[in-house]
CSV table of C-alpha atoms and ligand atoms in Angstrom, one decimal:
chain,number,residue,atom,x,y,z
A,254,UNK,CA,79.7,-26.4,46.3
A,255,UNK,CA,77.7,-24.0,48.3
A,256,UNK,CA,78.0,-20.6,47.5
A,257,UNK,CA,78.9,-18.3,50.3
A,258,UNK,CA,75.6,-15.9,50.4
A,259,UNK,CA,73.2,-15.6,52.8
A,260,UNK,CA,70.2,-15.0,50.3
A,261,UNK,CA,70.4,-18.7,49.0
A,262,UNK,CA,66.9,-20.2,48.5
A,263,UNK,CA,67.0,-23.7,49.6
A,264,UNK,CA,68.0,-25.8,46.3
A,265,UNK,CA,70.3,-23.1,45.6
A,266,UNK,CA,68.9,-21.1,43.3
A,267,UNK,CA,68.6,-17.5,43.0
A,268,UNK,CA,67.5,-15.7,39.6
A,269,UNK,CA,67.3,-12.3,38.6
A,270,UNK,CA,64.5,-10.6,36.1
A,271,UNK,CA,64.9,-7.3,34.1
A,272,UNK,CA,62.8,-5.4,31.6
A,273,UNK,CA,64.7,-3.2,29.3
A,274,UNK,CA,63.7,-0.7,26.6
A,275,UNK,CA,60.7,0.5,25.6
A,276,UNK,CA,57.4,-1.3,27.2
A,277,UNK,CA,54.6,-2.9,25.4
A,278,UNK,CA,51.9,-4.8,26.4
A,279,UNK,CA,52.5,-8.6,28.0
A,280,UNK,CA,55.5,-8.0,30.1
A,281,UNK,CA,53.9,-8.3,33.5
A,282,UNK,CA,52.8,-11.1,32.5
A,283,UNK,CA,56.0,-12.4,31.0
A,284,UNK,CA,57.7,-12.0,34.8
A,285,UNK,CA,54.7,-13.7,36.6
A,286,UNK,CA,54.7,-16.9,34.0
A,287,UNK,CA,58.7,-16.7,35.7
A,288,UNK,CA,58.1,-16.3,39.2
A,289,UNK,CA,54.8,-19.0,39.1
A,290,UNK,CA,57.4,-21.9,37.5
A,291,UNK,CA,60.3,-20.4,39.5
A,292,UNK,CA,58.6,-21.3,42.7
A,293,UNK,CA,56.3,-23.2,42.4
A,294,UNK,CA,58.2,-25.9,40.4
A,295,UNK,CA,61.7,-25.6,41.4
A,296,UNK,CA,61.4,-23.3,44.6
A,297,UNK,CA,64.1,-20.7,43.2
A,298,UNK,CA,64.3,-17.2,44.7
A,299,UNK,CA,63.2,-14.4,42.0
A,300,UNK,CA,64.4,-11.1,42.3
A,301,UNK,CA,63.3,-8.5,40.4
A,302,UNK,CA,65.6,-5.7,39.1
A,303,UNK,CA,63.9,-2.2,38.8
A,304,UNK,CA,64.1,0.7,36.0
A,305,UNK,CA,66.2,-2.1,33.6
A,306,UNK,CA,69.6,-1.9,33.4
A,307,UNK,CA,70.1,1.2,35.9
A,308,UNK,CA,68.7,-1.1,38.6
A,309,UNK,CA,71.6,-3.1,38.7
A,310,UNK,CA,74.3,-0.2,37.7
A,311,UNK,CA,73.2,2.5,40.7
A,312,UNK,CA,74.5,1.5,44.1
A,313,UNK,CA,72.3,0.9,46.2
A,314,UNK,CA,70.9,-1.6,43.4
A,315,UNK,CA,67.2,-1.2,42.9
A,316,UNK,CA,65.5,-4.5,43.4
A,317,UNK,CA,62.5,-5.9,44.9
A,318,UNK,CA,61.8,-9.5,45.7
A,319,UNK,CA,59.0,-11.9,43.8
A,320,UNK,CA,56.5,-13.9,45.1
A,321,UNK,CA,53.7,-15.9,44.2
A,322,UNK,CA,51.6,-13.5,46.7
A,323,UNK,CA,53.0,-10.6,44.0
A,324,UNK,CA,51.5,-12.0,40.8
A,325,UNK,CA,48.1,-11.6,40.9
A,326,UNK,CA,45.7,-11.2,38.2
A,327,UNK,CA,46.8,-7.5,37.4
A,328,UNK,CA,49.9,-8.8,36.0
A,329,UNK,CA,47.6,-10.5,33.6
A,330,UNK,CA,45.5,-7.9,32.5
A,331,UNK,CA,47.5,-5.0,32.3
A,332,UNK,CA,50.3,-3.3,30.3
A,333,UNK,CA,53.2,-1.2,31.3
A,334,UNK,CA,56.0,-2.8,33.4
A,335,UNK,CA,55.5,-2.7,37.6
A,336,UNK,CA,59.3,-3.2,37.8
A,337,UNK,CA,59.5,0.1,35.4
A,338,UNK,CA,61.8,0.0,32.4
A,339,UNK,CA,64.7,2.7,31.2
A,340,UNK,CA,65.4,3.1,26.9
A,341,UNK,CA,69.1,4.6,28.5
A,342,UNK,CA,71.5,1.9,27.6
A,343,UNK,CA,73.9,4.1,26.5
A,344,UNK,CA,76.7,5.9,28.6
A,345,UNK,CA,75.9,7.6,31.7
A,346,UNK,CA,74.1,10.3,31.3
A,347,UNK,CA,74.0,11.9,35.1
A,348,UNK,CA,76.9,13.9,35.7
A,349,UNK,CA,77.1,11.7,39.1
A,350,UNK,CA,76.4,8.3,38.2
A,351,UNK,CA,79.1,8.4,35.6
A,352,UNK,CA,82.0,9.6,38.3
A,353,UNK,CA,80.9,6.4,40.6
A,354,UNK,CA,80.8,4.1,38.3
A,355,UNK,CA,82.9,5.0,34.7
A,356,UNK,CA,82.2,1.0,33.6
A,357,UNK,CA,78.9,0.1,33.6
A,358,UNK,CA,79.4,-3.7,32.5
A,359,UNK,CA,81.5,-4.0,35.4
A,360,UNK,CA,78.9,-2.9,37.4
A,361,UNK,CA,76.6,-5.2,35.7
A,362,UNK,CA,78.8,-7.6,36.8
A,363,UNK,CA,79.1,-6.9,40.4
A,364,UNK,CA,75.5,-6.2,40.5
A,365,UNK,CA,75.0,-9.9,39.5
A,366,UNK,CA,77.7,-11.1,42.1
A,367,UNK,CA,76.9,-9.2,44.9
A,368,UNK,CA,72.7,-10.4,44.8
A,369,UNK,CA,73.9,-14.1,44.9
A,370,UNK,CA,72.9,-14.8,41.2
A,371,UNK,CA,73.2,-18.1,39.3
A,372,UNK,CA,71.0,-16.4,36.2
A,373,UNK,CA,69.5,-13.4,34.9
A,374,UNK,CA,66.8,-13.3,32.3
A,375,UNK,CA,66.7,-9.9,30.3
A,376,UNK,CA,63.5,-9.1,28.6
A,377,UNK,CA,64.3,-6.9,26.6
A,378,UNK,CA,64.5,-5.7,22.6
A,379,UNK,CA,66.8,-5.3,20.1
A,380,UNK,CA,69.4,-2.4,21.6
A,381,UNK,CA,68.8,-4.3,24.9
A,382,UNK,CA,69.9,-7.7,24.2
A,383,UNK,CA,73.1,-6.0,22.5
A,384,UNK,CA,73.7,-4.3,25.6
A,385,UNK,CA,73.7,-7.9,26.9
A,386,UNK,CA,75.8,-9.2,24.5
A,387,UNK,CA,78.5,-6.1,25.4
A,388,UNK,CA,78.4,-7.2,29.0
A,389,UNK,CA,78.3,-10.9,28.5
A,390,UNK,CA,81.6,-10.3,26.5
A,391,UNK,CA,83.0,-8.0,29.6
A,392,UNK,CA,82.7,-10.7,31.6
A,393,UNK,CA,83.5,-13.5,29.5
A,394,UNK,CA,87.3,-11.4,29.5
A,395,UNK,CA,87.4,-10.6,32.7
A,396,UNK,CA,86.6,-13.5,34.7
A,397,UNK,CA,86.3,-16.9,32.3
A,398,UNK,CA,85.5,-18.9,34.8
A,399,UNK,CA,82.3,-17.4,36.3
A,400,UNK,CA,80.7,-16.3,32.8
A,401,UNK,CA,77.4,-14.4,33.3
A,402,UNK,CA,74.8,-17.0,32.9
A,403,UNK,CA,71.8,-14.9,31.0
A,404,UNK,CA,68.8,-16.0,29.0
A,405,UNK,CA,66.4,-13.4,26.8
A,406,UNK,CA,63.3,-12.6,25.9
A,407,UNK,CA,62.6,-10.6,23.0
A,408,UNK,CA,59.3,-8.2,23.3
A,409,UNK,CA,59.1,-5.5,21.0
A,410,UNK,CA,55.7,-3.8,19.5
A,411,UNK,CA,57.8,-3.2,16.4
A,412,UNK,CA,59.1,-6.8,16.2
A,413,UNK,CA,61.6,-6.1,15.1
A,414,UNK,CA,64.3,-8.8,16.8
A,415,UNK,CA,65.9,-11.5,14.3
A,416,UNK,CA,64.7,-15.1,13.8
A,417,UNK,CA,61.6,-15.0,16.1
A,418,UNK,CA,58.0,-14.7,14.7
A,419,UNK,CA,56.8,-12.9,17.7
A,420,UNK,CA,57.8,-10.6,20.5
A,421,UNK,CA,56.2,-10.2,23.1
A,422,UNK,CA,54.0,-6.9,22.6
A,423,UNK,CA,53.4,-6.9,19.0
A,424,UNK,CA,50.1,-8.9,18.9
A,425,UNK,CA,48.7,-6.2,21.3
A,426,UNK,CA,49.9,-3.2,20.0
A,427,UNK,CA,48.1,-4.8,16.5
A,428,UNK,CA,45.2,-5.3,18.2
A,429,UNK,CA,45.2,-1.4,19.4
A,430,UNK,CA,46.0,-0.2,15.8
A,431,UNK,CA,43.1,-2.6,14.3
A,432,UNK,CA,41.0,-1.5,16.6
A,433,UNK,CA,41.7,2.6,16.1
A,434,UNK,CA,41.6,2.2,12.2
A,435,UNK,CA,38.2,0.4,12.7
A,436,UNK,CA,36.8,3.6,14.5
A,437,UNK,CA,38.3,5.7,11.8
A,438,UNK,CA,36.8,4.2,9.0
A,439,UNK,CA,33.3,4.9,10.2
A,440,UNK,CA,34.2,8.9,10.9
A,441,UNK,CA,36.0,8.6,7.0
A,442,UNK,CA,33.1,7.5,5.4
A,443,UNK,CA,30.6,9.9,7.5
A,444,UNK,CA,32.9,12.6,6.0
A,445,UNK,CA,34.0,11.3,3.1
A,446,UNK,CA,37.5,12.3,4.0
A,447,UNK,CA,40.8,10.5,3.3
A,448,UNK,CA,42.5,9.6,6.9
A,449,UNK,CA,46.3,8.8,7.4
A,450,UNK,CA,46.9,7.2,10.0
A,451,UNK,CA,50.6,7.4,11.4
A,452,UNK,CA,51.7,3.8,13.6
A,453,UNK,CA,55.1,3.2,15.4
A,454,UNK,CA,57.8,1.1,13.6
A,455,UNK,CA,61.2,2.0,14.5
A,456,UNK,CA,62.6,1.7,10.9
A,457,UNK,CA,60.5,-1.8,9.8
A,458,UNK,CA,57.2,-1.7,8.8
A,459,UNK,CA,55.7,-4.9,10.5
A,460,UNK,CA,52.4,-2.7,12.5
A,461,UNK,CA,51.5,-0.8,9.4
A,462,UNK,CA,51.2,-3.6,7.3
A,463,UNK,CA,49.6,-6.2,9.6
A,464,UNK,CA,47.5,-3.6,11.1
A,465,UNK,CA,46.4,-2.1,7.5
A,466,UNK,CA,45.7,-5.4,6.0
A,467,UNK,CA,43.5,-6.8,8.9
A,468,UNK,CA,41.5,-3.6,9.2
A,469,UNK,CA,41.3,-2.5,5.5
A,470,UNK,CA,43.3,0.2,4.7
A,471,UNK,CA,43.5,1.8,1.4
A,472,UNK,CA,47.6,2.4,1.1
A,473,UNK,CA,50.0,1.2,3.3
A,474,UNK,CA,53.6,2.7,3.7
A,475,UNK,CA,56.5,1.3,5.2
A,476,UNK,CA,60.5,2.7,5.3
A,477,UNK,CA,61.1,-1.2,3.0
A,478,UNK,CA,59.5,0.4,0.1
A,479,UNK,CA,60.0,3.4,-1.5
A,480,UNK,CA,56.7,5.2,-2.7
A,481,UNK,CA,55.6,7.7,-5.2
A,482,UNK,CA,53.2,10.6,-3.9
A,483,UNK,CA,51.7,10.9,-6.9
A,484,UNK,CA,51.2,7.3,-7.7
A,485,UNK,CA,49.4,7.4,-4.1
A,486,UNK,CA,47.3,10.5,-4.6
A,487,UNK,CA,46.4,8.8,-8.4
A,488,UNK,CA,45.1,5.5,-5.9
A,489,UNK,CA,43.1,7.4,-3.7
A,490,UNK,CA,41.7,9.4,-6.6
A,491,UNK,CA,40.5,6.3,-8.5
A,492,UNK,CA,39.2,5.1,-5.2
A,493,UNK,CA,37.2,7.9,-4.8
A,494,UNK,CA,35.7,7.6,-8.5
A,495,UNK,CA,34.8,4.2,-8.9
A,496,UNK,CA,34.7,2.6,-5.3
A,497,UNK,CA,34.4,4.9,-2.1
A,498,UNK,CA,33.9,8.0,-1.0
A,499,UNK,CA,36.4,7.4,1.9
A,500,UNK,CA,39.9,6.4,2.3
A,501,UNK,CA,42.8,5.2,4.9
A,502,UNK,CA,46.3,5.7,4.5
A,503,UNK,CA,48.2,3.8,7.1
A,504,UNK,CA,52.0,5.3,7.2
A,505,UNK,CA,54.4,3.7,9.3
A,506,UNK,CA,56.9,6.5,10.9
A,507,UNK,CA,59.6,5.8,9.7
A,508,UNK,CA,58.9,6.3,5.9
A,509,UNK,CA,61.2,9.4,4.3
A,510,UNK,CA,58.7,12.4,3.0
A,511,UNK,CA,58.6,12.3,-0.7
A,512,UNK,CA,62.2,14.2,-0.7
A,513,UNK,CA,63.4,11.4,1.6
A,514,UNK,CA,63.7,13.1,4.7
A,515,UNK,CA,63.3,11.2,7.9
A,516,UNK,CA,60.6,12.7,10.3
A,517,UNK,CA,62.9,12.6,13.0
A,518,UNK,CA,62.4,15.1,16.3
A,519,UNK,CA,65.0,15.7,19.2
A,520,UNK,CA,63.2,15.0,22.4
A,521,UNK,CA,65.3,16.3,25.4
A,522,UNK,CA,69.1,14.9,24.5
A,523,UNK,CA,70.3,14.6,20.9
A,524,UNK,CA,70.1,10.5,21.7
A,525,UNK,CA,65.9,10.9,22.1
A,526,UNK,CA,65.8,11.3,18.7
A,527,UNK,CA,62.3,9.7,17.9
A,528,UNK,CA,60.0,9.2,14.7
A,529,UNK,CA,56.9,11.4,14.7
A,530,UNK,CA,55.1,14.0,12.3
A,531,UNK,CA,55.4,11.5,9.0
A,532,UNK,CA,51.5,11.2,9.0
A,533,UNK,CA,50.6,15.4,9.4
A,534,UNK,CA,53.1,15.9,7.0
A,535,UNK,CA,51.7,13.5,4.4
A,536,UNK,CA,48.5,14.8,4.5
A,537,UNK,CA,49.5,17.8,4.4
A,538,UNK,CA,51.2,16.8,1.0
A,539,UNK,CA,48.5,14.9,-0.7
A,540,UNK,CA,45.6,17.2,0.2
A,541,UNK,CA,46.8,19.2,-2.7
A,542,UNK,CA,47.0,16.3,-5.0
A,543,UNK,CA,43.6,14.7,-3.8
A,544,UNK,CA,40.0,15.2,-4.2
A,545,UNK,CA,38.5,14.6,-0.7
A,546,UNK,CA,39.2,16.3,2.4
A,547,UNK,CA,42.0,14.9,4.6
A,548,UNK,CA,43.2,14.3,8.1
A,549,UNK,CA,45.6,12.9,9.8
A,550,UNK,CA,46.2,11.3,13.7
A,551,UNK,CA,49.4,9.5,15.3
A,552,UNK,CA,48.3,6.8,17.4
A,553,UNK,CA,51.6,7.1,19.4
A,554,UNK,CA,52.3,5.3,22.6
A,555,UNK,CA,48.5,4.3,22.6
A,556,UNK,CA,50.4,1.3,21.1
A,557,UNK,CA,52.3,0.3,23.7
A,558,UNK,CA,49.2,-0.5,26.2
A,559,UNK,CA,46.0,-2.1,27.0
A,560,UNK,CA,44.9,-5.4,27.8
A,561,UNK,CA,47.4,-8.1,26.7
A,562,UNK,CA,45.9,-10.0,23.2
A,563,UNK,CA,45.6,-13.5,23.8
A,564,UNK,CA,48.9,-14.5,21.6
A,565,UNK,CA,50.5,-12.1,24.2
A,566,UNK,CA,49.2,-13.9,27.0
A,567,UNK,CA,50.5,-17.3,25.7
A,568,UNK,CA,53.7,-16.1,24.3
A,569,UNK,CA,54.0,-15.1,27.9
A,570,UNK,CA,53.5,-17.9,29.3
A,571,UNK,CA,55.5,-19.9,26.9
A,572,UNK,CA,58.4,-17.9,26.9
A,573,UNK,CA,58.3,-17.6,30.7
A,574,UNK,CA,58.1,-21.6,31.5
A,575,UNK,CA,61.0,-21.9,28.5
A,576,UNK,CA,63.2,-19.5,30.4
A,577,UNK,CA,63.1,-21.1,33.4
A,578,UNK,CA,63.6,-24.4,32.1
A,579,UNK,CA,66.9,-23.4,30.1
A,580,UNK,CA,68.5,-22.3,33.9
A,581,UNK,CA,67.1,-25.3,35.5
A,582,UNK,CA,69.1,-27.7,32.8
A,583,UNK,CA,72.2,-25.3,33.2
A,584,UNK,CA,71.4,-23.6,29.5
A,585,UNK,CA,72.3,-20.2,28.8
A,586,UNK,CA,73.5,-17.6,26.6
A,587,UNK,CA,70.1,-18.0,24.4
A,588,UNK,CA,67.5,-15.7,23.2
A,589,UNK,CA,64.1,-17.2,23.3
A,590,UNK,CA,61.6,-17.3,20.3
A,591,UNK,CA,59.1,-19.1,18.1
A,592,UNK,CA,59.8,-20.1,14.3
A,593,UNK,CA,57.0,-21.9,12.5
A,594,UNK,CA,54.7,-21.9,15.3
A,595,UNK,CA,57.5,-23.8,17.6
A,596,UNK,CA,59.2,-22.2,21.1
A,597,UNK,CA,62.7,-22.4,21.0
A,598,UNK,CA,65.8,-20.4,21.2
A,599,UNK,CA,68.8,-19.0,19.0
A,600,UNK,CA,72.3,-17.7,20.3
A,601,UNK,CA,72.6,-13.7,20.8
A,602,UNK,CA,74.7,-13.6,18.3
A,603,UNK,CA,72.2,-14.7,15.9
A,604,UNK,CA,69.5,-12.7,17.4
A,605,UNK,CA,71.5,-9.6,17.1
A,606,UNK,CA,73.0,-10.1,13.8
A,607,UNK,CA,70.0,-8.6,12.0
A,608,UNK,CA,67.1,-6.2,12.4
A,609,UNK,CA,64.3,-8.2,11.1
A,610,UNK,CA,62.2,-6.0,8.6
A,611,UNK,CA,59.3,-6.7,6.3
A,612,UNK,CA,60.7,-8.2,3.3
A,613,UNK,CA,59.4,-7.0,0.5
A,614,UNK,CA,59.2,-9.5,-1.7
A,615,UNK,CA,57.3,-11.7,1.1
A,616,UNK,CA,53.9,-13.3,1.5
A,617,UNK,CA,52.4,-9.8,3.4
A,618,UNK,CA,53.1,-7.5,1.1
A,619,UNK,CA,51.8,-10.2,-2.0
A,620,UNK,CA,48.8,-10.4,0.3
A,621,UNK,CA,48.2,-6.1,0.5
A,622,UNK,CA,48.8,-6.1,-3.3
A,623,UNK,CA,46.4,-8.8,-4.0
A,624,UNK,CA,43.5,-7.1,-2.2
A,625,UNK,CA,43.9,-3.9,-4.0
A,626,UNK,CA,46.1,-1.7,-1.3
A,627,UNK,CA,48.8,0.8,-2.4
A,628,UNK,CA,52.0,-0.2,-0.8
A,629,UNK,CA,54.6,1.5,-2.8
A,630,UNK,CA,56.8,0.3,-6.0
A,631,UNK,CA,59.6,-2.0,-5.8
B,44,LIG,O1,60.8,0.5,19.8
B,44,LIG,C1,59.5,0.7,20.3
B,44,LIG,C2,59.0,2.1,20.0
B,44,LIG,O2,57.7,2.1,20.5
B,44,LIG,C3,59.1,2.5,18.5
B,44,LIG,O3,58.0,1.9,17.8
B,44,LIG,C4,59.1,4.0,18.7
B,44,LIG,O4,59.7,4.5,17.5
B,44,LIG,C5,59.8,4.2,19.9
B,44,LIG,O5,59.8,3.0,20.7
B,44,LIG,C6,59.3,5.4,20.7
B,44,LIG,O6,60.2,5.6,21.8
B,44,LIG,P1,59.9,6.4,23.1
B,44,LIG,O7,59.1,5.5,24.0
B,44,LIG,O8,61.2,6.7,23.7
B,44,LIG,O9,59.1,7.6,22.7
């Protein structure tokens, strides 16, 4: 039966795109491989929904529509998000917006209703797709018979969401941090100065290690295994003796200081507490336990841009056509991902049931031990 909305696209079909979280390179791309096969095979209407979840909480909604004419080849080539994003999925934080509307999944909900949607596809990471999961419930309560029909798409630079190899973002945001340690290995060895080099990695380790191991670092840290400074400063000595007169350190940021404090800073409200300082502070430790003059430089949110890697590109693509094809056979309440090289999808629960870190036992960190780099004692 027709729905009563004006907005209908001729088959019937209206869906909805949101980015939540923090950005990373490939989403652009992620929404044009959904608008192209949204159109162009099934002649759906694409809406997107600005600024994440606030888009569709605030009244008046903040939405824009899609069109082929919209995706051109800067949504290929660039990073960021042209619909914006917003990390706030918590409670409302403007004195105003919380006295309009005190229930947010409700207004999720009627946000859905009231644009004519028959699904919504959340990019999103791991806080975000919970957030789903909270509303999906809401409305699963509230109205059982018109559940909220959402699909997912993880994209993380920490990759960090359960039972997907990849996220979209984390191949790029490699490619950045191979490409930074490569420069600093050349300034190392013209000073023969030890270099820590601090990466993001909200509590997992996956950049520092990837990243170390493909561009040669001497140490690696990561918060899944405890190290021992002086065990570290004893490696880079020894390096210094019999190999090099140069050395990396890649530290991920959210490895304790030797007393096991987190190098956490409040920035703006006690919930922006972020990860940042671990690589100063390090080097400020082992420059009195090594023999070589040190430095130290956070690559930051350098991480989170530049030109989508080519895995981006086609997990883009993959996950965008996959999507689309789950709401055209009437499948929903999945998460989309690749495991063992193969697209697919998992239920929410699943994909939330975990934070996936680097195990330590696994084949990477055999790999970094094997080629002679410090990565802590288990
Ligand atoms: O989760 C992605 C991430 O980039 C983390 O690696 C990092 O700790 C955090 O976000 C930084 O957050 P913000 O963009 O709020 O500074």
């Amino acid at each position: 039966m027709m729905k009563n909305n004006t907005h209908k696209s001729i088959n019937n079909k209206t869906i909805g795109v949101l980015v939540s979280g923090g950005d990373c390179s490939g989403l652009n791309l992620t929404v044009r491989s959904i608008v192209r096969h949204a159109i162009k095979t099934y002649n759906w209407r694409v809406i997107g929904i600005q600024k994440g979840y606030w888009g569709i909480w605030t009244r008046p909604m903040q939405t824009v529509d899609l069109t082929i004419e919209k995706c051109d080849y800067r949504w290929v080539t660039s990073g960021g998000i042209f619909l914006g994003s917003n990390k706030n999925i918590g409670p409302p934080k403007f004195a105003d917006f919380g006295k309009t509307f005190p229930d947010l999944n409700d207004a999720f909900c009627q946000g859905y209703k009231a644009l004519g949607l028959d699904a919504i596809i959340v990019i999103g990471g791991d806080g975000s797709l919970r957030k789903l999961a909270e509303i999906h419930n809401y409305q699963k309560q509230k109205s059982p018979d018109s559940p909220l029909n959402f699909l997912a798409i993880p994209k993380t630079i920490d990759n960090d969401v359960a039972y997907t190899d990849l996220a979209i973002g984390h191949e790029t945001a490699l490619d950045v941090v191979i490409n930074a340690i490569d420069n600093l290995q050349s300034t190392a060895e013209s000073h023969d100065r030890v270099i820590v080099v601090e990466v993001m990695g909200k509590d997992v380790g996956h950049i520092a290690l990837k990243g170390g191991i493909a561009a040669s670092a001497d140490a690696i840290l990561i918060p899944e295994i405890p190290y021992d400074i002086n065990k570290l400063a004893e490696h880079i000595n020894k390096i210094f003796r019999k190999e090099k007169q140069y050395a990396i350190v890649v530290v991920s940021e959210s490895i304790r200081t030797p007393e096991g404090k987190a190098m956490k800073k409040t920035i703006g409200a006690k919930e922006q507490e972020r990860y940042n300082g671990i690589g100063a502070e390090l080097a400020l430790i082992l420059k009195e336990k090594v023999s070589a003059e040190i430095r130290s430089v956070s690559l930051g949110h350098i991480q989170r841009g530049g030109t989508p890697h080519i895995k981006d590109r086609l997990l883009a693509a993959r996950f965008g056509v996959h999507a689309v094809d789950l709401i055209a056979k009437n499948q929903f309440c999945r998460v989309l991902c690749v495991l063992n090289g193969r697209s697919g999808d998992i239920s929410i629960a699943d994909a939330t049931s975990r934070i996936q870190a680097v195990d330590p036992q696994g084949e990477m960190v055999h790999i970094a031990r094997s080629l002679g780099i410090y990565v802590g004692e288990l």
